[in-house]
Tab-separated table of C-alpha atoms in Angstrom:
chain	number	residue	atom	x	y	z
A	1	MET	CA	-5.448	1.758	15.605
A	2	LYS	CA	-4.152	5.036	16.980
A	3	GLN	CA	-2.424	7.351	14.524
A	4	TRP	CA	0.940	7.211	16.260
A	5	GLN	CA	0.839	3.423	16.211
A	6	LEU	CA	0.014	3.478	12.503
A	7	PHE	CA	2.909	5.842	11.900
A	8	TRP	CA	5.521	3.624	13.461
A	9	GLU	CA	4.154	0.376	12.066
A	10	LEU	CA	4.159	1.698	8.514
A	11	ILE	CA	7.549	3.364	8.885
A	12	ALA	CA	8.887	0.001	10.022
A	13	LEU	CA	7.373	-1.621	6.916
A	14	LEU	CA	8.923	0.854	4.488
A	15	SER	CA	12.273	1.632	6.107
A	16	VAL	CA	14.340	1.465	9.248
A	17	SER	CA	15.355	4.130	11.652
A	18	SER	CA	18.806	5.702	11.438
A	19	ALA	CA	19.726	3.955	14.696
A	20	VAL	CA	19.056	0.520	13.186
A	21	ALA	CA	20.871	1.454	10.005
A	22	ALA	CA	23.867	2.587	12.046
A	23	ASP	CA	24.131	-0.906	13.536
A	24	MET	CA	24.456	-2.450	10.093
A	25	THR	CA	27.507	-2.164	7.918
A	26	LEU	CA	27.328	-0.776	4.428
A	27	ALA	CA	28.224	-4.214	3.073
A	28	GLN	CA	25.329	-5.813	4.962
A	29	THR	CA	22.768	-3.331	3.722
A	30	LYS	CA	24.065	-3.573	0.164
A	31	ALA	CA	23.717	-7.347	0.394
A	32	ALA	CA	20.148	-7.008	1.730
A	33	PHE	CA	19.245	-4.705	-1.143
A	34	ALA	CA	20.883	-7.018	-3.703
A	35	LYS	CA	18.829	-9.929	-2.347
A	36	ALA	CA	15.619	-7.891	-2.451
A	37	ASP	CA	16.408	-6.699	-5.972
A	38	ALA	CA	17.035	-10.271	-7.158
A	39	GLU	CA	13.663	-11.346	-5.742
A	40	LEU	CA	12.015	-8.387	-7.467
A	41	ASN	CA	13.597	-9.399	-10.778
A	42	ALA	CA	12.302	-12.946	-10.326
A	43	ALA	CA	8.782	-11.643	-9.682
A	44	TRP	CA	9.157	-9.369	-12.711
A	45	SER	CA	10.080	-12.324	-14.921
A	46	GLU	CA	7.036	-14.223	-13.688
A	47	ALA	CA	4.806	-11.242	-14.474
A	48	LYS	CA	6.277	-11.015	-17.968
A	49	GLU	CA	5.540	-14.680	-18.532
A	50	LYS	CA	1.973	-14.652	-17.217
A	51	LEU	CA	0.560	-11.265	-18.230
A	52	PRO	CA	-0.814	-10.508	-21.689
A	53	GLU	CA	1.585	-8.360	-23.695
A	54	PRO	CA	-0.520	-5.146	-23.537
A	55	ALA	CA	-0.867	-5.476	-19.765
A	56	PHE	CA	2.842	-6.125	-19.344
A	57	ASN	CA	3.757	-3.142	-21.498
A	58	GLU	CA	1.575	-0.951	-19.292
A	59	LEU	CA	3.219	-2.456	-16.220
A	60	ARG	CA	6.673	-1.709	-17.641
A	61	GLU	CA	5.851	1.974	-17.894
A	62	GLU	CA	4.446	2.025	-14.370
A	63	GLN	CA	7.499	0.177	-13.043
A	64	ARG	CA	9.789	2.944	-14.260
A	65	GLY	CA	7.770	5.396	-12.211
A	66	TRP	CA	7.934	3.127	-9.175
A	67	VAL	CA	11.760	2.926	-9.369
A	68	GLU	CA	11.898	6.729	-9.316
A	69	TYR	CA	9.502	6.723	-6.351
A	70	ARG	CA	11.636	4.184	-4.471
A	71	ASP	CA	14.805	6.221	-4.895
A	72	TYR	CA	13.008	9.442	-3.973
A	73	ILE	CA	11.683	7.939	-0.747
A	74	ALA	CA	14.877	6.065	0.109
A	75	THR	CA	16.965	9.244	-0.105
A	76	SER	CA	14.588	11.373	1.987
A	77	PRO	CA	15.772	12.415	5.485
A	78	MET	CA	12.499	11.249	7.040
A	79	TYR	CA	13.211	7.652	6.095
A	80	THR	CA	17.010	7.451	6.161
A	81	GLY	CA	17.935	9.945	8.852
A	82	GLU	CA	20.539	11.264	6.415
A	83	ARG	CA	20.919	14.795	5.074
A	84	GLY	CA	23.291	16.401	2.641
A	85	ASP	CA	24.700	15.358	-0.708
A	86	GLU	CA	22.288	12.973	-2.462
A	87	GLU	CA	25.081	11.020	-4.144
A	88	LYS	CA	26.620	10.292	-0.747
A	89	ILE	CA	23.241	9.310	0.675
A	90	ARG	CA	22.837	6.792	-2.157
A	91	GLU	CA	25.980	5.074	-0.896
A	92	SER	CA	24.884	5.024	2.745
A	93	ALA	CA	23.665	2.054	4.772
A	94	ALA	CA	20.439	3.911	5.513
A	95	TYR	CA	19.651	4.296	1.809
A	96	PHE	CA	20.210	0.628	0.983
A	97	GLU	CA	18.168	-0.500	3.990
A	98	ALA	CA	15.217	1.722	3.047
A	99	ALA	CA	15.476	0.750	-0.632
A	100	ALA	CA	15.491	-2.941	0.295
A	101	ALA	CA	12.301	-2.609	2.372
A	102	LEU	CA	10.527	-0.719	-0.399
A	103	THR	CA	11.672	-3.302	-2.945
A	104	GLU	CA	10.322	-6.153	-0.811
A	105	SER	CA	6.938	-4.428	-0.743
A	106	ARG	CA	6.975	-4.081	-4.520
A	107	THR	CA	7.877	-7.753	-4.926
A	108	SER	CA	4.878	-8.759	-2.834
A	109	TRP	CA	2.678	-6.500	-4.972
A	110	LEU	CA	3.967	-8.048	-8.207
A	111	LYS	CA	3.407	-11.567	-6.911
A	112	GLY	CA	-0.139	-10.615	-5.984
A	113	LEU	CA	-0.650	-9.237	-9.481
A	114	VAL	CA	-0.219	-12.657	-11.086
A	115	ALA	CA	-1.426	-14.950	-8.285
A	116	PRO	CA	-4.983	-16.259	-8.574
A	117	LEU	CA	-7.512	-15.132	-6.010
A	118	PRO	CA	-8.644	-17.798	-3.511
A	119	ASP	CA	-11.198	-20.366	-4.612
A	120	GLY	CA	-14.415	-18.601	-5.442
A	121	GLY	CA	-12.622	-15.326	-6.108
A	122	SER	CA	-13.085	-13.972	-2.601
A	123	LEU	CA	-11.482	-10.584	-1.950
A	124	THR	CA	-10.990	-11.291	1.746
A	125	GLY	CA	-7.359	-10.655	2.653
A	126	ARG	CA	-4.598	-8.061	2.948
A	127	TRP	CA	-4.026	-5.869	-0.123
A	128	ILE	CA	-1.193	-3.396	-0.785
A	129	ASP	CA	-0.382	-0.862	-3.498
A	130	SER	CA	3.449	-0.785	-2.962
A	131	TYR	CA	3.300	2.981	-2.433
A	132	GLY	CA	2.573	2.933	1.280
A	133	GLY	CA	-1.069	1.871	1.270
A	134	HIS	CA	-2.739	-1.281	2.557
A	135	ILE	CA	-6.306	-2.507	2.810
A	136	ASP	CA	-7.721	-5.266	4.970
A	137	LEU	CA	-10.883	-6.609	3.335
A	138	VAL	CA	-13.632	-9.009	4.285
A	139	GLU	CA	-16.107	-9.827	1.530
A	140	ASN	CA	-19.405	-11.107	2.861
A	141	ASP	CA	-22.922	-11.240	1.399
A	142	HIS	CA	-22.404	-8.606	-1.313
A	143	LEU	CA	-20.618	-6.280	1.092
A	144	LEU	CA	-16.988	-5.230	1.417
A	145	HIS	CA	-15.941	-4.591	5.002
A	146	PHE	CA	-12.749	-2.575	4.679
A	147	SER	CA	-10.031	-0.891	6.685
A	148	ILE	CA	-7.567	1.283	4.742
A	149	GLU	CA	-4.379	2.767	6.178
A	150	VAL	CA	-1.789	4.733	4.223
A	151	VAL	CA	1.469	6.585	4.734
A	152	ARG	CA	2.504	8.641	1.718
A	153	GLY	CA	5.511	10.603	0.587
A	154	PRO	CA	8.856	11.513	2.134
A	155	THR	CA	7.196	13.345	5.031
A	156	SER	CA	4.915	10.460	5.968
A	157	HIS	CA	1.432	11.910	5.619
A	158	LEU	CA	-1.057	9.545	7.251
A	159	GLY	CA	-4.574	8.468	6.400
A	160	SER	CA	-7.086	5.899	7.584
A	161	ILE	CA	-10.703	5.073	6.852
A	162	ALA	CA	-12.963	2.109	7.564
A	163	GLY	CA	-16.458	1.290	6.420
A	164	ILE	CA	-18.773	-1.008	4.525
A	165	ALA	CA	-19.137	-0.789	0.756
A	166	ALA	CA	-21.894	-2.316	-1.333
A	167	TRP	CA	-20.311	-4.920	-3.642
A	168	ASN	CA	-21.769	-6.045	-6.952
A	169	ASP	CA	-19.568	-8.620	-8.673
A	170	ARG	CA	-16.642	-6.360	-9.662
A	171	ILE	CA	-17.695	-2.910	-8.438
A	172	GLY	CA	-18.061	-1.569	-4.904
A	173	TRP	CA	-19.334	1.759	-3.588
A	174	PHE	CA	-18.955	3.437	-0.184
A	175	SER	CA	-20.533	6.623	1.167
A	176	ASP	CA	-20.121	8.190	4.595
A	177	LYS	CA	-23.198	10.404	4.184
A	178	GLY	CA	-24.619	11.176	7.617
A	179	ARG	CA	-21.971	9.173	9.461
A	180	GLU	CA	-19.663	11.934	10.705
A	181	GLU	CA	-21.198	14.661	12.850
A	182	GLY	CA	-20.385	18.136	11.560
A	183	LYS	CA	-19.088	16.860	8.209
A	184	GLU	CA	-20.877	18.502	5.304
A	185	ASP	CA	-19.173	17.022	2.228
A	186	GLU	CA	-19.940	13.411	1.424
A	187	THR	CA	-16.931	11.127	1.041
A	188	ASN	CA	-17.090	8.323	-1.507
A	189	LEU	CA	-14.836	5.429	-2.366
A	190	SER	CA	-15.214	3.190	-5.392
A	191	PHE	CA	-13.664	-0.282	-5.562
A	192	ILE	CA	-13.163	-1.731	-9.039
A	193	LEU	CA	-11.744	-5.208	-9.576
A	194	ARG	CA	-9.672	-5.360	-12.756
A	195	SER	CA	-8.231	-8.833	-13.162
A	196	ASN	CA	-6.184	-9.253	-9.938
A	197	GLN	CA	-5.972	-5.548	-9.140
A	198	LEU	CA	-8.426	-3.722	-6.927
A	199	GLU	CA	-8.503	-0.092	-8.010
A	200	VAL	CA	-9.614	2.389	-5.364
A	201	ILE	CA	-10.803	5.870	-6.336
A	202	GLY	CA	-11.847	8.408	-3.715
A	203	ALA	CA	-13.827	11.649	-3.693
A	204	ASN	CA	-13.738	14.268	-0.910
A	205	THR	CA	-11.488	12.096	1.289
A	206	MET	CA	-9.452	14.858	2.997
A	207	TRP	CA	-11.494	14.474	6.207
A	208	TYR	CA	-9.713	11.152	6.749
A	209	HIS	CA	-6.105	11.945	5.862
A	210	GLY	CA	-3.321	14.479	5.801
A	211	ALA	CA	-2.143	16.312	2.721
A	212	ARG	CA	-1.410	13.948	-0.167
A	213	ALA	CA	-2.216	10.827	1.891
A	214	TYR	CA	-4.736	9.710	-0.705
A	215	PHE	CA	-6.386	6.295	-0.651
A	216	ASP	CA	-6.416	5.989	-4.439
A	217	GLY	CA	-4.280	3.241	-5.899
A	218	ARG	CA	-4.122	-0.164	-7.518
A	219	TYR	CA	-3.879	-2.827	-4.832
A	220	THR	CA	-3.084	-6.531	-5.084
A	221	ARG	CA	-3.854	-9.280	-2.600
A	222	VAL	CA	-0.721	-10.373	-0.724
A	223	ALA	CA	-1.880	-12.325	2.348
A	224	ASP	CA	-4.746	-14.100	4.062
A	225	LEU	CA	-6.444	-12.725	7.162
A	226	SER	CA	-6.884	-14.881	10.233
A	227	ALA	CA	-10.334	-15.321	11.728
A	228	GLU	CA	-9.382	-12.867	14.471
A	229	GLU	CA	-8.159	-10.330	11.927
A	230	GLN	CA	-11.357	-10.666	9.925
A	231	LEU	CA	-13.438	-9.977	13.022
A	232	SER	CA	-11.309	-6.908	13.728
A	233	VAL	CA	-11.862	-5.608	10.196
A	234	MET	CA	-15.609	-6.112	10.458
A	235	LYS	CA	-15.652	-4.314	13.806
A	236	SER	CA	-13.732	-1.386	12.323
A	237	ALA	CA	-15.968	-1.295	9.268
A	238	ALA	CA	-19.139	-1.227	11.355
A	239	SER	CA	-17.909	1.538	13.679
A	240	GLY	CA	-15.951	3.562	11.145
A	241	GLN	CA	-12.959	3.522	13.485
A	242	ILE	CA	-9.740	1.559	12.951
A	243	SER	CA	-9.533	-1.049	15.728
A	244	GLU	CA	-6.364	-1.645	17.718
A	245	ARG	CA	-4.843	-5.013	16.899
């Protein structure tokens, strides 16, 4: 997928343009945010019920940080098209529209946190981290075919990488050694399955992304991949290039 296409697709996922926001009344966007917030609270209650107490306590601390992140992103000019007094921005249609989209992403992440993996524990599917990152994965014969795309921060730094990682039960390892002509530093990614979260940790990844557009994060599975989508992921993984879809 070309970088400009990735940019607009991910911006659409996280927020709306100022032109779209202008077509919606403040009351409408407040209602959309209230609905998204209610769904988030329902997912939160389910997580509280299903997670062990230590895990939920850890999640509670992380959730506070996510709320700060949501408000930081939703008030940024890049996402709302609004500039000026932050208090006024927080009462704008653009803010509530962006906050609603971010909240919907977080709700999907929370649901994935407590939902069982498919029969057999296959990792194949779409995974997100609720901070602007998503992974399409196909697990096959002790290999993880992956395609990762991220957009991070209020200025929308982009990143993308695809490849094939060795997979051994709950741990995966990727190296691009010798793959990129003229690239001296080896890039590595580790994939660690912790309950229903797939933790990604990268080393020397700057070749593949802009400033701060890291791939690191804790992802949960939120959707299946069609047969066509799986083939696209495997094609990307084999070539090292994100395929257009």
